[in-house]
mmCIF file of C-alpha atoms and ligand atoms in Angstrom:
data_model
loop_
_atom_site.group_PDB
_atom_site.id
_atom_site.type_symbol
_atom_site.label_atom_id
_atom_site.label_comp_id
_atom_site.label_asym_id
_atom_site.label_seq_id
_atom_site.Cartn_x
_atom_site.Cartn_y
_atom_site.Cartn_z
ATOM 1 C CA MET Y 5 13.966 118.144 -26.332
ATOM 2 C CA ARG Y 6 17.207 116.142 -26.567
ATOM 3 C CA ARG Y 7 20.181 117.909 -25.023
ATOM 4 C CA ILE Y 8 23.744 117.707 -26.321
ATOM 5 C CA GLY Y 9 26.703 118.750 -24.170
ATOM 6 C CA ILE Y 10 29.724 120.040 -26.038
ATOM 7 C CA LEU Y 11 33.263 120.483 -24.697
ATOM 8 C CA THR Y 12 36.791 121.160 -25.919
ATOM 9 C CA GLY Y 13 39.809 119.662 -24.116
ATOM 10 C CA GLY Y 14 43.607 119.800 -24.303
ATOM 11 C CA GLY Y 15 45.598 122.454 -26.163
ATOM 12 C CA ASP Y 16 43.429 124.965 -28.023
ATOM 13 C CA ALA Y 17 43.425 124.882 -31.811
ATOM 14 C CA PRO Y 18 42.101 127.119 -34.597
ATOM 15 C CA GLY Y 19 38.988 125.572 -36.127
ATOM 16 C CA LEU Y 20 37.395 124.539 -32.826
ATOM 17 C CA ASN Y 21 35.062 127.532 -32.855
ATOM 18 C CA ALA Y 22 33.972 126.729 -36.402
ATOM 19 C CA ALA Y 23 33.129 123.188 -35.234
ATOM 20 C CA ILE Y 24 31.205 124.499 -32.210
ATOM 21 C CA LYS Y 25 29.244 126.932 -34.400
ATOM 22 C CA ALA Y 26 28.396 124.238 -36.953
ATOM 23 C CA ALA Y 27 27.273 121.822 -34.220
ATOM 24 C CA VAL Y 28 25.041 124.460 -32.596
ATOM 25 C CA ILE Y 29 23.402 125.428 -35.886
ATOM 26 C CA ARG Y 30 22.861 121.811 -36.946
ATOM 27 C CA ALA Y 31 21.538 120.910 -33.500
ATOM 28 C CA GLU Y 32 19.021 123.755 -33.628
ATOM 29 C CA GLU Y 33 17.850 122.596 -37.041
ATOM 30 C CA GLU Y 34 17.366 119.101 -35.642
ATOM 31 C CA GLY Y 35 15.478 120.404 -32.620
ATOM 32 C CA PHE Y 36 18.233 119.581 -30.086
ATOM 33 C CA ALA Y 37 19.452 121.928 -27.357
ATOM 34 C CA ILE Y 38 23.216 122.455 -27.005
ATOM 35 C CA VAL Y 39 24.790 122.925 -23.604
ATOM 36 C CA GLY Y 40 28.264 124.472 -23.700
ATOM 37 C CA ILE Y 41 30.541 122.928 -21.072
ATOM 38 C CA SER Y 42 33.426 125.067 -19.882
ATOM 39 C CA ARG Y 43 37.066 124.018 -19.821
ATOM 40 C CA GLY Y 44 36.913 120.449 -21.064
ATOM 41 C CA TRP Y 45 36.331 117.625 -18.606
ATOM 42 C CA GLU Y 46 36.801 120.074 -15.749
ATOM 43 C CA GLY Y 47 33.361 121.489 -16.616
ATOM 44 C CA LEU Y 48 31.779 118.097 -15.983
ATOM 45 C CA LEU Y 49 33.253 117.808 -12.519
ATOM 46 C CA GLU Y 50 30.952 119.120 -9.852
ATOM 47 C CA GLU Y 51 32.469 122.544 -9.203
ATOM 48 C CA GLY Y 52 32.204 123.530 -12.878
ATOM 49 C CA LEU Y 53 28.562 122.552 -13.351
ATOM 50 C CA GLU Y 54 27.164 126.029 -13.120
ATOM 51 C CA ASP Y 55 29.271 126.848 -16.179
ATOM 52 C CA GLY Y 56 27.125 124.644 -18.434
ATOM 53 C CA ARG Y 57 25.121 127.112 -20.546
ATOM 54 C CA LEU Y 58 22.694 126.845 -23.425
ATOM 55 C CA LEU Y 59 24.135 127.970 -26.750
ATOM 56 C CA ASP Y 60 22.108 129.202 -29.688
ATOM 57 C CA ALA Y 61 22.869 130.125 -33.272
ATOM 58 C CA GLN Y 62 22.840 133.831 -32.511
ATOM 59 C CA MET Y 63 25.456 133.433 -29.757
ATOM 60 C CA VAL Y 64 27.882 131.537 -31.979
ATOM 61 C CA ARG Y 65 27.261 133.596 -35.102
ATOM 62 C CA LYS Y 66 30.731 135.134 -35.293
ATOM 63 C CA ILE Y 67 32.940 132.668 -33.456
ATOM 64 C CA ASP Y 68 34.130 130.704 -36.487
ATOM 65 C CA ARG Y 69 36.331 133.667 -37.449
ATOM 66 C CA GLU Y 70 38.387 133.349 -34.288
ATOM 67 C CA GLY Y 71 41.053 130.911 -33.154
ATOM 68 C CA GLY Y 72 41.083 129.287 -29.716
ATOM 69 C CA THR Y 73 37.927 127.879 -28.189
ATOM 70 C CA THR Y 74 35.064 129.957 -26.910
ATOM 71 C CA LEU Y 75 34.276 127.177 -24.397
ATOM 72 C CA GLY Y 76 37.738 127.290 -22.845
ATOM 73 C CA SER Y 77 39.905 124.243 -22.346
ATOM 74 C CA SER Y 78 41.898 122.351 -19.743
ATOM 75 C CA ARG Y 79 44.044 119.250 -19.479
ATOM 76 C CA THR Y 80 41.831 117.834 -16.702
ATOM 77 C CA ASN Y 81 41.764 114.046 -16.638
ATOM 78 C CA PRO Y 82 38.733 112.881 -14.621
ATOM 79 C CA TYR Y 83 40.432 109.495 -14.155
ATOM 80 C CA ALA Y 84 43.397 111.119 -12.422
ATOM 81 C CA VAL Y 85 42.545 114.302 -10.520
ATOM 82 C CA LYS Y 86 45.143 115.586 -8.089
ATOM 83 C CA ILE Y 87 43.560 116.250 -4.686
ATOM 84 C CA ASP Y 88 45.728 117.144 -1.675
ATOM 85 C CA GLY Y 89 48.783 115.482 -3.172
ATOM 86 C CA SER Y 90 47.030 112.209 -4.088
ATOM 87 C CA ILE Y 91 45.470 111.120 -7.396
ATOM 88 C CA LYS Y 92 41.753 110.326 -7.468
ATOM 89 C CA ASP Y 93 39.501 108.756 -10.103
ATOM 90 C CA ARG Y 94 36.494 111.121 -10.360
ATOM 91 C CA SER Y 95 35.012 109.658 -13.548
ATOM 92 C CA ASP Y 96 31.881 108.559 -11.666
ATOM 93 C CA GLU Y 97 31.182 112.250 -10.931
ATOM 94 C CA VAL Y 98 31.422 113.027 -14.648
ATOM 95 C CA LEU Y 99 28.938 110.242 -15.414
ATOM 96 C CA HIS Y 100 26.683 111.484 -12.655
ATOM 97 C CA ASN Y 101 26.837 115.072 -13.917
ATOM 98 C CA ILE Y 102 26.016 114.029 -17.463
ATOM 99 C CA GLU Y 103 22.783 112.704 -15.979
ATOM 100 C CA ARG Y 104 22.260 115.728 -13.725
ATOM 101 C CA LEU Y 105 22.566 118.069 -16.713
ATOM 102 C CA ALA Y 106 20.116 115.763 -18.539
ATOM 103 C CA LEU Y 107 22.543 115.362 -21.430
ATOM 104 C CA ASP Y 108 21.491 112.796 -24.030
ATOM 105 C CA ALA Y 109 24.902 113.067 -25.684
ATOM 106 C CA VAL Y 110 28.315 114.648 -25.203
ATOM 107 C CA ILE Y 111 30.396 115.844 -28.142
ATOM 108 C CA ALA Y 112 34.034 115.961 -27.010
ATOM 109 C CA MET Y 113 36.494 117.801 -29.237
ATOM 110 C CA GLY Y 114 40.112 116.982 -28.552
ATOM 111 C CA GLY Y 115 43.216 114.939 -29.135
ATOM 112 C CA GLU Y 116 44.480 111.603 -27.825
ATOM 113 C CA ASP Y 117 43.958 112.575 -24.162
ATOM 114 C CA THR Y 118 40.493 114.182 -24.355
ATOM 115 C CA LEU Y 119 39.223 111.491 -26.716
ATOM 116 C CA GLY Y 120 40.932 108.806 -24.623
ATOM 117 C CA VAL Y 121 38.737 109.943 -21.712
ATOM 118 C CA ALA Y 122 35.668 110.016 -24.000
ATOM 119 C CA ASN Y 123 36.454 106.446 -25.037
ATOM 120 C CA ARG Y 124 36.698 105.234 -21.440
ATOM 121 C CA LEU Y 125 33.473 107.020 -20.509
ATOM 122 C CA ALA Y 126 31.739 105.531 -23.567
ATOM 123 C CA LYS Y 127 32.792 102.064 -22.388
ATOM 124 C CA GLN Y 128 31.120 102.896 -19.073
ATOM 125 C CA GLY Y 129 27.897 103.662 -20.942
ATOM 126 C CA ALA Y 130 28.164 107.417 -21.623
ATOM 127 C CA PRO Y 131 26.779 108.635 -24.995
ATOM 128 C CA MET Y 132 30.011 110.033 -26.458
ATOM 129 C CA VAL Y 133 30.907 111.374 -29.903
ATOM 130 C CA GLY Y 134 34.432 112.649 -30.611
ATOM 131 C CA VAL Y 135 35.737 115.359 -32.933
ATOM 132 C CA PRO Y 136 39.466 115.202 -33.846
ATOM 133 C CA LYS Y 137 41.528 118.214 -32.840
ATOM 134 C CA THR Y 138 45.301 118.483 -32.578
ATOM 135 C CA ILE Y 139 47.889 120.568 -34.373
ATOM 136 C CA ASP Y 140 50.185 117.533 -33.969
ATOM 137 C CA LYS Y 141 47.962 115.489 -36.361
ATOM 138 C CA ASP Y 142 48.833 112.347 -34.397
ATOM 139 C CA LEU Y 143 45.312 110.903 -33.989
ATOM 140 C CA SER Y 144 44.625 107.707 -35.903
ATOM 141 C CA GLY Y 145 41.514 106.948 -37.947
ATOM 142 C CA THR Y 146 41.268 110.331 -39.668
ATOM 143 C CA ASP Y 147 43.140 112.204 -42.375
ATOM 144 C CA TYR Y 148 42.651 115.498 -40.548
ATOM 145 C CA SER Y 149 42.486 116.966 -37.061
ATOM 146 C CA LEU Y 150 41.494 120.576 -36.376
ATOM 147 C CA GLY Y 151 44.272 123.124 -36.080
ATOM 148 C CA PHE Y 152 46.918 121.425 -38.198
ATOM 149 C CA ASP Y 153 46.497 123.543 -41.309
ATOM 150 C CA THR Y 154 46.587 126.861 -39.439
ATOM 151 C CA ALA Y 155 49.674 125.790 -37.472
ATOM 152 C CA LEU Y 156 51.273 124.655 -40.735
ATOM 153 C CA HIS Y 157 50.537 128.053 -42.244
ATOM 154 C CA ASN Y 158 51.824 129.914 -39.155
ATOM 155 C CA ASN Y 159 55.026 127.880 -39.021
ATOM 156 C CA THR Y 160 55.722 128.217 -42.717
ATOM 157 C CA THR Y 161 55.433 131.988 -42.355
ATOM 158 C CA ILE Y 162 57.742 132.007 -39.317
ATOM 159 C CA ILE Y 163 60.339 129.858 -41.107
ATOM 160 C CA GLU Y 164 60.174 132.220 -44.067
ATOM 161 C CA TRP Y 165 60.609 135.270 -41.819
ATOM 162 C CA CYS Y 166 63.702 133.690 -40.259
ATOM 163 C CA ARG Y 167 65.324 133.392 -43.648
ATOM 164 C CA THR Y 168 66.385 137.007 -44.280
ATOM 165 C CA PRO Y 169 68.147 137.597 -40.919
ATOM 166 C CA ALA Y 170 69.830 134.208 -41.252
ATOM 167 C CA GLY Y 171 70.939 135.017 -44.802
ATOM 168 C CA SER Y 172 72.154 138.502 -43.904
ATOM 169 C CA HIS Y 173 74.231 137.270 -40.952
ATOM 170 C CA ARG Y 174 75.251 133.824 -42.216
ATOM 171 C CA TRP Y 175 73.599 132.036 -39.320
ATOM 172 C CA VAL Y 176 72.324 128.559 -38.937
ATOM 173 C CA GLN Y 177 68.797 129.476 -37.922
ATOM 174 C CA VAL Y 178 67.156 126.820 -35.768
ATOM 175 C CA VAL Y 179 63.345 126.926 -35.460
ATOM 176 C CA GLU Y 180 61.774 124.729 -32.774
ATOM 177 C CA VAL Y 181 58.178 123.806 -33.528
ATOM 178 C CA MET Y 182 55.502 121.771 -31.733
ATOM 179 C CA GLY Y 183 54.859 118.064 -32.181
ATOM 180 C CA ARG Y 184 55.142 115.899 -29.117
ATOM 181 C CA HIS Y 185 55.394 112.410 -30.610
ATOM 182 C CA ALA Y 186 54.848 112.971 -34.317
ATOM 183 C CA GLY Y 187 56.818 114.989 -36.851
ATOM 184 C CA HIS Y 188 53.914 115.944 -39.153
ATOM 185 C CA LEU Y 189 53.992 119.637 -38.250
ATOM 186 C CA ALA Y 190 57.793 119.982 -38.279
ATOM 187 C CA PHE Y 191 58.156 118.015 -41.480
ATOM 188 C CA TRP Y 192 55.435 119.605 -43.577
ATOM 189 C CA SER Y 193 56.109 123.168 -42.399
ATOM 190 C CA GLY Y 194 59.827 122.574 -42.922
ATOM 191 C CA VAL Y 195 59.208 121.354 -46.464
ATOM 192 C CA ALA Y 196 56.763 124.185 -47.193
ATOM 193 C CA GLY Y 197 59.154 126.771 -45.735
ATOM 194 C CA GLY Y 198 62.135 125.360 -47.654
ATOM 195 C CA ALA Y 199 64.114 124.313 -44.558
ATOM 196 C CA ASP Y 200 67.488 122.710 -45.223
ATOM 197 C CA ILE Y 201 67.309 120.207 -42.380
ATOM 198 C CA ILE Y 202 64.269 118.872 -40.499
ATOM 199 C CA LEU Y 203 64.645 116.883 -37.272
ATOM 200 C CA ILE Y 204 61.596 114.846 -36.250
ATOM 201 C CA PRO Y 205 60.685 112.631 -33.273
ATOM 202 C CA GLU Y 206 60.368 109.480 -35.407
ATOM 203 C CA ILE Y 207 64.055 109.396 -36.481
ATOM 204 C CA PRO Y 208 66.725 110.224 -33.850
ATOM 205 C CA TYR Y 209 69.399 112.484 -35.309
ATOM 206 C CA ARG Y 210 73.220 112.276 -35.153
ATOM 207 C CA TYR Y 211 75.441 115.347 -34.764
ATOM 208 C CA GLU Y 212 78.072 114.081 -37.276
ATOM 209 C CA GLN Y 213 75.385 113.852 -39.914
ATOM 210 C CA LEU Y 214 73.962 117.235 -38.958
ATOM 211 C CA LEU Y 215 77.409 118.777 -39.364
ATOM 212 C CA ASP Y 216 77.950 117.103 -42.712
ATOM 213 C CA LEU Y 217 74.613 118.404 -43.998
ATOM 214 C CA LEU Y 218 75.303 121.879 -42.646
ATOM 215 C CA GLN Y 219 78.674 121.962 -44.407
ATOM 216 C CA GLN Y 220 77.023 120.974 -47.656
ATOM 217 C CA LYS Y 221 74.521 123.812 -47.319
ATOM 218 C CA MET Y 222 76.888 126.477 -46.026
ATOM 219 C CA GLU Y 223 79.797 125.773 -48.336
ATOM 220 C CA SER Y 224 78.755 124.167 -51.560
ATOM 221 C CA ALA Y 225 76.439 125.337 -54.294
ATOM 222 C CA GLY Y 226 72.855 124.240 -53.900
ATOM 223 C CA PHE Y 227 70.796 122.042 -56.157
ATOM 224 C CA GLY Y 228 70.548 123.663 -59.585
ATOM 225 C CA SER Y 229 72.513 126.729 -58.505
ATOM 226 C CA ARG Y 230 76.111 127.918 -58.716
ATOM 227 C CA ARG Y 231 75.734 130.274 -55.766
ATOM 228 C CA VAL Y 232 76.569 129.308 -52.218
ATOM 229 C CA SER Y 233 73.940 130.647 -49.833
ATOM 230 C CA ARG Y 234 76.073 130.456 -46.619
ATOM 231 C CA TYR Y 235 73.154 130.209 -44.254
ATOM 232 C CA ALA Y 236 70.909 127.363 -43.255
ATOM 233 C CA VAL Y 237 67.491 126.849 -41.725
ATOM 234 C CA VAL Y 238 67.022 123.874 -39.414
ATOM 235 C CA VAL Y 239 63.498 122.998 -38.230
ATOM 236 C CA VAL Y 240 63.445 120.897 -35.064
ATOM 237 C CA SER Y 241 60.380 119.247 -33.629
ATOM 238 C CA GLU Y 242 60.086 119.674 -29.852
ATOM 239 C CA GLY Y 243 59.965 115.860 -29.598
ATOM 240 C CA ALA Y 244 63.167 115.239 -31.623
ATOM 241 C CA VAL Y 245 65.962 113.351 -29.840
ATOM 242 C CA VAL Y 246 69.627 112.789 -30.514
ATOM 243 C CA GLU Y 247 70.522 109.131 -31.080
ATOM 244 C CA GLY Y 248 70.927 107.488 -27.685
ATOM 245 C CA GLY Y 249 69.718 110.661 -25.929
ATOM 246 C CA ASP Y 250 66.625 111.750 -24.054
ATOM 247 C CA LEU Y 251 63.733 114.101 -24.748
ATOM 248 C CA VAL Y 252 64.494 117.709 -23.817
ATOM 249 C CA THR Y 253 61.901 118.976 -21.337
ATOM 250 C CA VAL Y 254 61.063 122.301 -19.716
ATOM 251 C CA ASP Y 255 61.128 120.696 -16.260
ATOM 252 C CA LYS Y 256 60.501 117.313 -14.656
ATOM 253 C CA SER Y 257 56.748 117.769 -14.044
ATOM 254 C CA VAL Y 258 54.080 115.702 -15.813
ATOM 255 C CA ASP Y 259 50.479 116.670 -16.574
ATOM 256 C CA ALA Y 260 47.339 114.720 -15.596
ATOM 257 C CA PHE Y 261 47.876 112.419 -18.586
ATOM 258 C CA GLY Y 262 51.482 111.674 -17.705
ATOM 259 C CA HIS Y 263 53.015 113.903 -20.393
ATOM 260 C CA VAL Y 264 56.200 115.824 -19.762
ATOM 261 C CA LYS Y 265 56.335 119.446 -20.973
ATOM 262 C CA LEU Y 266 58.636 119.412 -23.962
ATOM 263 C CA GLY Y 267 60.787 122.355 -24.942
ATOM 264 C CA GLY Y 268 64.415 123.333 -25.332
ATOM 265 C CA ILE Y 269 65.709 121.004 -28.055
ATOM 266 C CA GLY Y 270 66.061 123.988 -30.425
ATOM 267 C CA ARG Y 271 68.371 125.706 -27.936
ATOM 268 C CA VAL Y 272 70.348 122.457 -27.463
ATOM 269 C CA VAL Y 273 70.902 122.074 -31.211
ATOM 270 C CA SER Y 274 71.738 125.759 -31.705
ATOM 271 C CA ASP Y 275 74.213 125.744 -28.762
ATOM 272 C CA TRP Y 276 75.873 122.623 -30.152
ATOM 273 C CA ILE Y 277 76.323 124.333 -33.527
ATOM 274 C CA ARG Y 278 77.846 127.430 -31.934
ATOM 275 C CA LYS Y 279 80.194 125.452 -29.680
ATOM 276 C CA GLU Y 280 81.192 122.534 -31.881
ATOM 277 C CA THR Y 281 81.265 124.013 -35.392
ATOM 278 C CA LYS Y 282 82.623 127.148 -36.982
ATOM 279 C CA TYR Y 283 79.101 128.391 -37.694
ATOM 280 C CA ASP Y 284 77.120 130.939 -35.743
ATOM 281 C CA SER Y 285 73.584 130.000 -34.852
ATOM 282 C CA ARG Y 286 70.355 131.466 -33.491
ATOM 283 C CA VAL Y 287 67.170 129.832 -32.285
ATOM 284 C CA VAL Y 288 63.534 130.905 -32.641
ATOM 285 C CA VAL Y 289 60.777 129.185 -30.663
ATOM 286 C CA PRO Y 290 57.340 130.382 -31.805
ATOM 287 C CA GLY Y 291 55.701 128.388 -28.980
ATOM 288 C CA TYR Y 292 51.974 128.891 -28.529
ATOM 289 C CA ALA Y 293 51.831 131.451 -31.361
ATOM 290 C CA GLN Y 294 51.923 128.395 -33.657
ATOM 291 C CA ARG Y 295 48.358 127.575 -32.707
ATOM 292 C CA GLY Y 296 47.254 131.202 -32.403
ATOM 293 C CA GLY Y 297 45.507 133.604 -34.743
ATOM 294 C CA PRO Y 298 42.459 133.082 -36.940
ATOM 295 C CA PRO Y 299 41.782 129.657 -38.427
ATOM 296 C CA SER Y 300 42.795 129.027 -42.030
ATOM 297 C CA PRO Y 301 40.016 128.419 -44.576
ATOM 298 C CA VAL Y 302 40.789 124.673 -44.366
ATOM 299 C CA ASP Y 303 40.319 124.690 -40.574
ATOM 300 C CA ARG Y 304 37.079 126.646 -40.906
ATOM 301 C CA LEU Y 305 35.806 124.201 -43.513
ATOM 302 C CA MET Y 306 36.903 121.137 -41.550
ATOM 303 C CA GLY Y 307 35.354 122.599 -38.397
ATOM 304 C CA PHE Y 308 32.100 123.066 -40.288
ATOM 305 C CA LEU Y 309 32.168 119.473 -41.586
ATOM 306 C CA PHE Y 310 33.204 117.883 -38.268
ATOM 307 C CA GLY Y 311 30.688 119.880 -36.205
ATOM 308 C CA THR Y 312 27.847 119.065 -38.570
ATOM 309 C CA ALA Y 313 28.772 115.376 -38.799
ATOM 310 C CA ALA Y 314 29.039 115.077 -35.000
ATOM 311 C CA VAL Y 315 25.405 116.142 -34.628
ATOM 312 C CA GLY Y 316 24.548 113.630 -37.366
ATOM 313 C CA ALA Y 317 26.122 110.901 -35.229
ATOM 314 C CA VAL Y 318 24.129 112.073 -32.200
ATOM 315 C CA LYS Y 319 20.923 111.998 -34.251
ATOM 316 C CA LYS Y 320 21.574 108.343 -35.050
ATOM 317 C CA SER Y 321 22.726 107.561 -31.469
ATOM 318 C CA LEU Y 322 26.088 106.277 -32.715
ATOM 319 C CA TRP Y 323 28.097 106.369 -29.485
ATOM 320 C CA GLY Y 324 31.765 105.691 -28.850
ATOM 321 C CA LYS Y 325 32.725 107.031 -32.289
ATOM 322 C CA MET Y 326 34.839 109.873 -33.673
ATOM 323 C CA VAL Y 327 33.916 111.800 -36.797
ATOM 324 C CA SER Y 328 36.630 111.142 -39.328
ATOM 325 C CA ALA Y 329 37.800 112.828 -42.523
ATOM 326 C CA LYS Y 330 38.785 110.979 -45.652
ATOM 327 C CA GLY Y 331 40.747 113.625 -47.523
ATOM 328 C CA ILE Y 332 40.783 117.298 -46.629
ATOM 329 C CA ALA Y 333 38.276 120.022 -47.562
ATOM 330 C CA PRO Y 334 37.171 120.801 -50.157
ATOM 331 C CA ALA Y 335 37.773 117.210 -51.340
ATOM 332 C CA CYS Y 336 36.625 115.506 -48.203
ATOM 333 C CA ARG Y 337 34.193 112.801 -47.041
ATOM 334 C CA MET Y 338 32.970 112.402 -43.479
ATOM 335 C CA SER Y 339 32.576 109.068 -41.752
ATOM 336 C CA LEU Y 340 32.767 107.624 -38.243
ATOM 337 C CA VAL Y 341 35.457 105.456 -36.676
ATOM 338 C CA PRO Y 342 35.427 103.831 -33.238
ATOM 339 C CA LEU Y 343 37.116 106.018 -30.592
ATOM 340 C CA ASP Y 344 39.158 102.907 -29.809
ATOM 341 C CA GLU Y 345 40.741 103.138 -33.244
ATOM 342 C CA ALA Y 346 41.335 106.902 -32.988
ATOM 343 C CA VAL Y 347 43.227 106.728 -29.696
ATOM 344 C CA GLY Y 348 44.539 103.157 -29.864
ATOM 345 C CA LYS Y 349 47.841 104.074 -31.418
ATOM 346 C CA LEU Y 350 49.544 107.289 -32.433
ATOM 347 C CA ASN Y 351 49.547 108.332 -36.056
ATOM 348 C CA LEU Y 352 53.217 109.068 -36.756
ATOM 349 C CA LEU Y 353 54.763 110.485 -39.915
ATOM 350 C CA ASP Y 354 55.179 107.797 -42.576
ATOM 351 C CA THR Y 355 58.938 108.232 -42.694
ATOM 352 C CA GLU Y 356 59.431 105.489 -45.256
ATOM 353 C CA ALA Y 357 57.198 107.299 -47.702
ATOM 354 C CA TYR Y 358 58.286 110.875 -47.075
ATOM 355 C CA TYR Y 359 61.512 111.263 -45.088
ATOM 356 C CA ASP Y 360 65.045 110.857 -46.352
ATOM 357 C CA SER Y 361 66.970 110.014 -43.189
ATOM 358 C CA ASN Y 362 70.289 110.642 -44.965
ATOM 359 C CA ARG Y 363 69.345 114.215 -45.774
ATOM 360 C CA TYR Y 364 67.053 114.856 -42.789
ATOM 361 C CA ASN Y 365 64.593 116.231 -45.287
ATOM 362 C CA ALA Y 366 61.914 115.192 -47.765
ATOM 363 C CA ARG Y 367 62.572 112.274 -50.083
ATOM 364 C CA ARG Y 368 63.215 113.482 -53.582
ATOM 365 C CA ASP Y 369 62.730 110.142 -55.298
ATOM 366 C CA TRP Y 370 58.960 109.913 -55.183
ATOM 367 C CA TYR Y 371 58.950 109.669 -58.947
ATOM 368 C CA LEU Y 372 60.175 106.087 -58.530
ATOM 369 C CA ASP Y 373 56.892 105.231 -56.855
ATOM 370 C CA VAL Y 374 55.023 106.827 -59.721
ATOM 371 C CA GLU Y 375 56.951 104.784 -62.292
ATOM 372 C CA SER Y 376 56.615 101.430 -60.535
HETATM 373 O O1 F6P H 407 49.104 118.483 -28.383
HETATM 374 C C1 F6P H 407 49.151 119.752 -28.908
HETATM 375 C C2 F6P H 407 50.313 120.523 -28.329
HETATM 376 O O2 F6P H 407 50.276 121.825 -28.875
HETATM 377 C C3 F6P H 407 51.680 119.871 -28.536
HETATM 378 O O3 F6P H 407 52.237 120.150 -29.781
HETATM 379 C C4 F6P H 407 52.477 120.419 -27.408
HETATM 380 O O4 F6P H 407 53.500 119.543 -27.013
HETATM 381 C C5 F6P H 407 51.465 120.537 -26.327
HETATM 382 O O5 F6P H 407 50.203 120.637 -26.931
HETATM 383 C C6 F6P H 407 51.689 121.716 -25.429
HETATM 384 O O6 F6P H 407 50.972 121.500 -24.261
HETATM 385 P P1 F6P H 407 50.327 122.658 -23.403
HETATM 386 O O7 F6P H 407 49.302 123.325 -24.256
HETATM 387 O O8 F6P H 407 49.703 121.976 -22.230
HETATM 388 O O9 F6P H 407 51.458 123.528 -23.003
#
């Protein structure tokens, strides 16, 4: 019987469990065994081997209803493992353990880091298939990555909930959301939640412009209205930077993939507003709650499609590929792209198409494109 290992790496995301369930069910139908590997690549390093366990349809029956990942996750990078203060490449142990567990394939579900490792291992001969997962939506080669829709939904709700206190107290309410390099999550949840200003990593912001836009919102009547609302909602991506400035980080540490821990830009913007303008301001940072809770129907559907398609790729022995979505469920087609393409470059927000950098918000002149 062919054996498929399955793992989830990086930040957890709603929809992963739906993908795991779909892969297990499809694998059973195809006569494959599925071995669940705990905590991402960590589970394929020697000390985690005992965690590899056989999964069956009965065991995963209910997991698609839950967020997170039933397999657990880590940011372990087998090419750079910290041991006694030095960094060691332990990828040969991963390759060795794939053999020891008699795995004919490994389905890795993750973002740029997890799939970057899968790509390197595939180049060393490992039978790898990737599944796209990141609430940041910054993987290339696919229209969708698991978790984005639920995070979008969560953030839109949070932005909406911030509106009444902000309106009652005449605050500028700043909401800091996730998105390390790409502004997809900040932008689309800001637009959906009706934010007045959206600051994204792709376009550095300027305080003079921020002030000008705030004045317009706080003191003049809005579009189509004669009433002045006297409050504003500003959505800031954690990766946004002021022109000529640096990323705001939690501390100076970096993870195994060299990423700094972002966080604090919302506080910086809110403090600036309170100190440098006549407006009062508050900040809300939903943090990990953004990727918490049950998956949205879209994430459950996409998990189902990705998980099923990944086993299809295994069946055909198509290694070094990522399952890819053209469109989003229910209008969605599955295909495969090389992992190289998925992780080669980041998929950033198409600011030319969508972002008005004068208004720090969505373009309103899309109709021009329609006419031309
Ligand atoms: O990549 C997904 C993500 O949620 C980013 O938006 C965020 O910067 C990062 O993970 C948080 O990292 P961690 O889960 O390690 O704190």
